[in-house]
Amino acid sequence: MKSISEFMEQDHNRLDDLFNNFKELKISDENKAKEIFAEFKSNLEKHINWEEEFLFPLFERKTGMFNSGPTAVMKIEHKNIKDLLRQISEKLISGSMQTDELDKTLVTFLSSHNQKEENILYPMIDKSFNETEVKEFYENIKNFSPEE
Ligand SMILES: [Fe+2]
Ligand SMILES: [Fe+2]
């Protein structure tokens, strides 16, 4: 069975690829770029939901680290990331492709966020979850479709 850190890291990489794809397509194919951005946004929101609905609550229960631990910081960063996604999305919907500044900010936020999860939080999760809990996580996300 794949470790949670390996699985979640792969998802970070997949999301990074989608966003790079969007930035390249902005120049050559606006409609396709918008389509890829919508896919990126919903997949990143889904990734954040996996963390906030399943990984973080169990980690907090197991370690007793609620308001002062790494998950508290990650949740604040999620808010900022979702806010940027919304701003870029609104621009694209209004017909503007001028999102370069917002794109840059998002990349900065997201890469520092992902680094922290990959280097600190996910390894702590790997250590604190037992095999049954890891299995349950994979089961849960298979059946999970958050409302948009
Ligand atoms: Fe996250
Ligand atoms: Fe993540």
PDB file of C-alpha atoms and ligand atoms in Angstrom:
ATOM      1  CA  MET A   1       0.000   0.000   0.000  1.00  0.00           C
ATOM      2  CA  LYS A   2       1.248   3.433  -0.927  1.00  0.00           C
ATOM      3  CA  SER A   3       2.160   5.738   1.960  1.00  0.00           C
ATOM      4  CA  ILE A   4       0.046   8.845   2.427  1.00  0.00           C
ATOM      5  CA  SER A   5       3.031  11.104   1.801  1.00  0.00           C
ATOM      6  CA  GLU A   6       3.830   9.354  -1.472  1.00  0.00           C
ATOM      7  CA  PHE A   7       0.204   9.476  -2.609  1.00  0.00           C
ATOM      8  CA  MET A   8      -0.317  13.142  -1.681  1.00  0.00           C
ATOM      9  CA  GLU A   9       3.027  14.215  -3.174  1.00  0.00           C
ATOM     10  CA  GLN A  10       2.065  12.627  -6.457  1.00  0.00           C
ATOM     11  CA  ASP A  11      -1.160  14.596  -6.361  1.00  0.00           C
ATOM     12  CA  HIS A  12       0.792  17.839  -5.755  1.00  0.00           C
ATOM     13  CA  ASN A  13       2.921  17.052  -8.808  1.00  0.00           C
ATOM     14  CA  ARG A  14      -0.103  16.255 -10.937  1.00  0.00           C
ATOM     15  CA  LEU A  15      -1.664  19.587  -9.902  1.00  0.00           C
ATOM     16  CA  ASP A  16       1.569  21.467 -10.679  1.00  0.00           C
ATOM     17  CA  ASP A  17       1.583  19.937 -14.160  1.00  0.00           C
ATOM     18  CA  LEU A  18      -1.998  21.043 -14.750  1.00  0.00           C
ATOM     19  CA  PHE A  19      -1.208  24.602 -13.713  1.00  0.00           C
ATOM     20  CA  ASN A  20       1.883  24.753 -15.952  1.00  0.00           C
ATOM     21  CA  ASN A  21      -0.249  23.458 -18.752  1.00  0.00           C
ATOM     22  CA  PHE A  22      -2.735  26.288 -18.135  1.00  0.00           C
ATOM     23  CA  LYS A  23       0.025  28.920 -18.240  1.00  0.00           C
ATOM     24  CA  GLU A  24       1.345  27.616 -21.562  1.00  0.00           C
ATOM     25  CA  LEU A  25      -2.120  27.399 -23.113  1.00  0.00           C
ATOM     26  CA  LYS A  26      -3.030  30.967 -22.120  1.00  0.00           C
ATOM     27  CA  ILE A  27      -0.888  32.146 -25.027  1.00  0.00           C
ATOM     28  CA  SER A  28      -1.968  29.658 -27.659  1.00  0.00           C
ATOM     29  CA  ASP A  29      -5.515  28.503 -26.883  1.00  0.00           C
ATOM     30  CA  GLU A  30      -7.684  30.543 -24.511  1.00  0.00           C
ATOM     31  CA  ASN A  31     -10.632  28.179 -24.429  1.00  0.00           C
ATOM     32  CA  LYS A  32      -8.496  25.168 -23.700  1.00  0.00           C
ATOM     33  CA  ALA A  33      -6.629  27.194 -21.066  1.00  0.00           C
ATOM     34  CA  LYS A  34      -9.908  27.997 -19.299  1.00  0.00           C
ATOM     35  CA  GLU A  35     -10.919  24.361 -19.407  1.00  0.00           C
ATOM     36  CA  ILE A  36      -7.602  23.262 -17.873  1.00  0.00           C
ATOM     37  CA  PHE A  37      -7.842  25.942 -15.204  1.00  0.00           C
ATOM     38  CA  ALA A  38     -11.311  24.726 -14.211  1.00  0.00           C
ATOM     39  CA  GLU A  39      -9.943  21.191 -13.936  1.00  0.00           C
ATOM     40  CA  PHE A  40      -6.970  22.420 -11.892  1.00  0.00           C
ATOM     41  CA  LYS A  41      -9.221  24.419  -9.556  1.00  0.00           C
ATOM     42  CA  SER A  42     -11.661  21.606  -8.851  1.00  0.00           C
ATOM     43  CA  ASN A  43      -8.861  19.065  -8.363  1.00  0.00           C
ATOM     44  CA  LEU A  44      -6.945  21.320  -5.993  1.00  0.00           C
ATOM     45  CA  GLU A  45     -10.126  22.014  -4.025  1.00  0.00           C
ATOM     46  CA  LYS A  46     -10.710  18.284  -3.852  1.00  0.00           C
ATOM     47  CA  HIS A  47      -7.139  17.730  -2.610  1.00  0.00           C
ATOM     48  CA  ILE A  48      -7.663  20.374   0.096  1.00  0.00           C
ATOM     49  CA  ASN A  49     -10.923  18.695   1.083  1.00  0.00           C
ATOM     50  CA  TRP A  50      -9.191  15.309   1.446  1.00  0.00           C
ATOM     51  CA  GLU A  51      -6.815  17.024   3.860  1.00  0.00           C
ATOM     52  CA  GLU A  52      -9.383  18.992   5.820  1.00  0.00           C
ATOM     53  CA  GLU A  53     -12.084  16.304   5.962  1.00  0.00           C
ATOM     54  CA  PHE A  54      -9.977  13.199   6.530  1.00  0.00           C
ATOM     55  CA  LEU A  55      -6.246  13.649   7.108  1.00  0.00           C
ATOM     56  CA  PHE A  56      -6.128  16.641   9.414  1.00  0.00           C
ATOM     57  CA  PRO A  57      -8.973  15.666  11.813  1.00  0.00           C
ATOM     58  CA  LEU A  58      -7.541  12.188  12.396  1.00  0.00           C
ATOM     59  CA  PHE A  59      -4.025  13.577  12.778  1.00  0.00           C
ATOM     60  CA  GLU A  60      -5.312  16.138  15.299  1.00  0.00           C
ATOM     61  CA  ARG A  61      -7.179  13.477  17.285  1.00  0.00           C
ATOM     62  CA  LYS A  62      -4.175  11.165  17.338  1.00  0.00           C
ATOM     63  CA  THR A  63      -1.587  13.765  18.313  1.00  0.00           C
ATOM     64  CA  GLY A  64      -3.708  16.168  20.344  1.00  0.00           C
ATOM     65  CA  MET A  65      -2.327  19.021  18.235  1.00  0.00           C
ATOM     66  CA  PHE A  66      -5.365  21.070  17.379  1.00  0.00           C
ATOM     67  CA  ASN A  67      -4.966  24.815  17.366  1.00  0.00           C
ATOM     68  CA  SER A  68      -1.217  25.094  17.738  1.00  0.00           C
ATOM     69  CA  GLY A  69       0.048  22.348  15.448  1.00  0.00           C
ATOM     70  CA  PRO A  70       0.961  22.230  11.764  1.00  0.00           C
ATOM     71  CA  THR A  71      -2.622  21.596  10.606  1.00  0.00           C
ATOM     72  CA  ALA A  72      -3.764  24.949  12.010  1.00  0.00           C
ATOM     73  CA  VAL A  73      -1.168  26.724   9.840  1.00  0.00           C
ATOM     74  CA  MET A  74      -2.039  24.613   6.788  1.00  0.00           C
ATOM     75  CA  LYS A  75      -5.733  25.490   7.124  1.00  0.00           C
ATOM     76  CA  ILE A  76      -4.976  29.222   7.094  1.00  0.00           C
ATOM     77  CA  GLU A  77      -2.859  28.737   3.978  1.00  0.00           C
ATOM     78  CA  HIS A  78      -5.685  26.756   2.336  1.00  0.00           C
ATOM     79  CA  LYS A  79      -7.934  29.787   2.785  1.00  0.00           C
ATOM     80  CA  ASN A  80      -5.414  32.012   0.987  1.00  0.00           C
ATOM     81  CA  ILE A  81      -4.949  29.490  -1.807  1.00  0.00           C
ATOM     82  CA  LYS A  82      -8.701  29.098  -2.331  1.00  0.00           C
ATOM     83  CA  ASP A  83      -9.071  32.860  -2.368  1.00  0.00           C
ATOM     84  CA  LEU A  84      -6.501  33.151  -5.175  1.00  0.00           C
ATOM     85  CA  LEU A  85      -8.203  30.363  -7.126  1.00  0.00           C
ATOM     86  CA  ARG A  86     -11.437  32.303  -6.878  1.00  0.00           C
ATOM     87  CA  GLN A  87      -9.807  35.543  -8.050  1.00  0.00           C
ATOM     88  CA  ILE A  88      -8.194  33.902 -11.086  1.00  0.00           C
ATOM     89  CA  SER A  89     -11.405  32.090 -11.910  1.00  0.00           C
ATOM     90  CA  GLU A  90     -13.428  35.325 -11.776  1.00  0.00           C
ATOM     91  CA  LYS A  91     -11.010  37.031 -14.177  1.00  0.00           C
ATOM     92  CA  LEU A  92     -11.172  34.176 -16.645  1.00  0.00           C
ATOM     93  CA  ILE A  93     -14.963  34.052 -16.468  1.00  0.00           C
ATOM     94  CA  SER A  94     -15.150  37.794 -17.102  1.00  0.00           C
ATOM     95  CA  GLY A  95     -13.170  37.209 -20.312  1.00  0.00           C
ATOM     96  CA  SER A  96      -9.746  38.478 -19.205  1.00  0.00           C
ATOM     97  CA  MET A  97      -6.603  36.376 -19.594  1.00  0.00           C
ATOM     98  CA  GLN A  98      -4.543  38.905 -17.570  1.00  0.00           C
ATOM     99  CA  THR A  99      -3.885  36.660 -14.608  1.00  0.00           C
ATOM    100  CA  ASP A 100      -0.056  36.654 -14.657  1.00  0.00           C
ATOM    101  CA  GLU A 101       0.356  38.481 -11.343  1.00  0.00           C
ATOM    102  CA  LEU A 102      -2.187  36.271  -9.596  1.00  0.00           C
ATOM    103  CA  ASP A 103      -0.626  33.176 -11.201  1.00  0.00           C
ATOM    104  CA  LYS A 104       2.753  34.130  -9.775  1.00  0.00           C
ATOM    105  CA  THR A 105       1.348  34.703  -6.301  1.00  0.00           C
ATOM    106  CA  LEU A 106      -0.459  31.380  -6.430  1.00  0.00           C
ATOM    107  CA  VAL A 107       2.716  29.515  -7.451  1.00  0.00           C
ATOM    108  CA  THR A 108       4.634  31.155  -4.592  1.00  0.00           C
ATOM    109  CA  PHE A 109       1.953  30.314  -2.010  1.00  0.00           C
ATOM    110  CA  LEU A 110       1.345  26.830  -3.284  1.00  0.00           C
ATOM    111  CA  SER A 111       4.965  25.746  -3.574  1.00  0.00           C
ATOM    112  CA  SER A 112       5.817  26.889  -0.051  1.00  0.00           C
ATOM    113  CA  HIS A 113       2.636  25.239   1.255  1.00  0.00           C
ATOM    114  CA  ASN A 114       3.345  21.952  -0.521  1.00  0.00           C
ATOM    115  CA  GLN A 115       6.962  21.948   0.669  1.00  0.00           C
ATOM    116  CA  LYS A 116       5.808  22.243   4.271  1.00  0.00           C
ATOM    117  CA  GLU A 117       3.311  19.418   3.864  1.00  0.00           C
ATOM    118  CA  GLU A 118       5.808  17.171   2.089  1.00  0.00           C
ATOM    119  CA  ASN A 119       8.718  17.843   4.449  1.00  0.00           C
ATOM    120  CA  ILE A 120       6.921  18.136   7.772  1.00  0.00           C
ATOM    121  CA  LEU A 121       3.248  17.252   7.950  1.00  0.00           C
ATOM    122  CA  TYR A 122       2.903  14.224   5.651  1.00  0.00           C
ATOM    123  CA  PRO A 123       5.868  12.406   7.263  1.00  0.00           C
ATOM    124  CA  MET A 124       4.244  13.042  10.671  1.00  0.00           C
ATOM    125  CA  ILE A 125       0.982  11.645   9.308  1.00  0.00           C
ATOM    126  CA  ASP A 126       2.793   8.558   7.979  1.00  0.00           C
ATOM    127  CA  LYS A 127       4.199   7.978  11.459  1.00  0.00           C
ATOM    128  CA  SER A 128       0.976   8.494  13.378  1.00  0.00           C
ATOM    129  CA  PHE A 129      -1.532   6.570  11.171  1.00  0.00           C
ATOM    130  CA  ASN A 130      -1.722   2.799  11.389  1.00  0.00           C
ATOM    131  CA  GLU A 131      -2.329   0.574   8.375  1.00  0.00           C
ATOM    132  CA  THR A 132      -6.098   0.392   8.914  1.00  0.00           C
ATOM    133  CA  GLU A 133      -6.336   4.169   9.056  1.00  0.00           C
ATOM    134  CA  VAL A 134      -4.353   4.547   5.846  1.00  0.00           C
ATOM    135  CA  LYS A 135      -6.628   2.013   4.173  1.00  0.00           C
ATOM    136  CA  GLU A 136      -9.681   3.878   5.451  1.00  0.00           C
ATOM    137  CA  PHE A 137      -8.364   7.119   4.011  1.00  0.00           C
ATOM    138  CA  TYR A 138      -8.129   5.579   0.533  1.00  0.00           C
ATOM    139  CA  GLU A 139     -11.644   4.139   0.920  1.00  0.00           C
ATOM    140  CA  ASN A 140     -13.030   7.484   2.084  1.00  0.00           C
ATOM    141  CA  ILE A 141     -11.638   9.536  -0.764  1.00  0.00           C
ATOM    142  CA  LYS A 142     -12.880   7.009  -3.319  1.00  0.00           C
ATOM    143  CA  ASN A 143     -16.466   7.605  -2.194  1.00  0.00           C
ATOM    144  CA  PHE A 144     -16.075  11.292  -1.483  1.00  0.00           C
ATOM    145  CA  SER A 145     -17.482  13.957  -3.740  1.00  0.00           C
ATOM    146  CA  PRO A 146     -17.634  17.345  -2.043  1.00  0.00           C
ATOM    147  CA  GLU A 147     -20.352  19.702  -3.204  1.00  0.00           C
ATOM    148  CA  GLU A 148     -18.939  22.456  -5.374  1.00  0.00           C
TER     149      GLU A 148
HETATM  150 FE    FE B   1      -2.711  21.463   1.825  1.00  0.00          FE
HETATM  151 FE    FE B   2      -1.484  18.985   0.012  1.00  0.00          FE
END
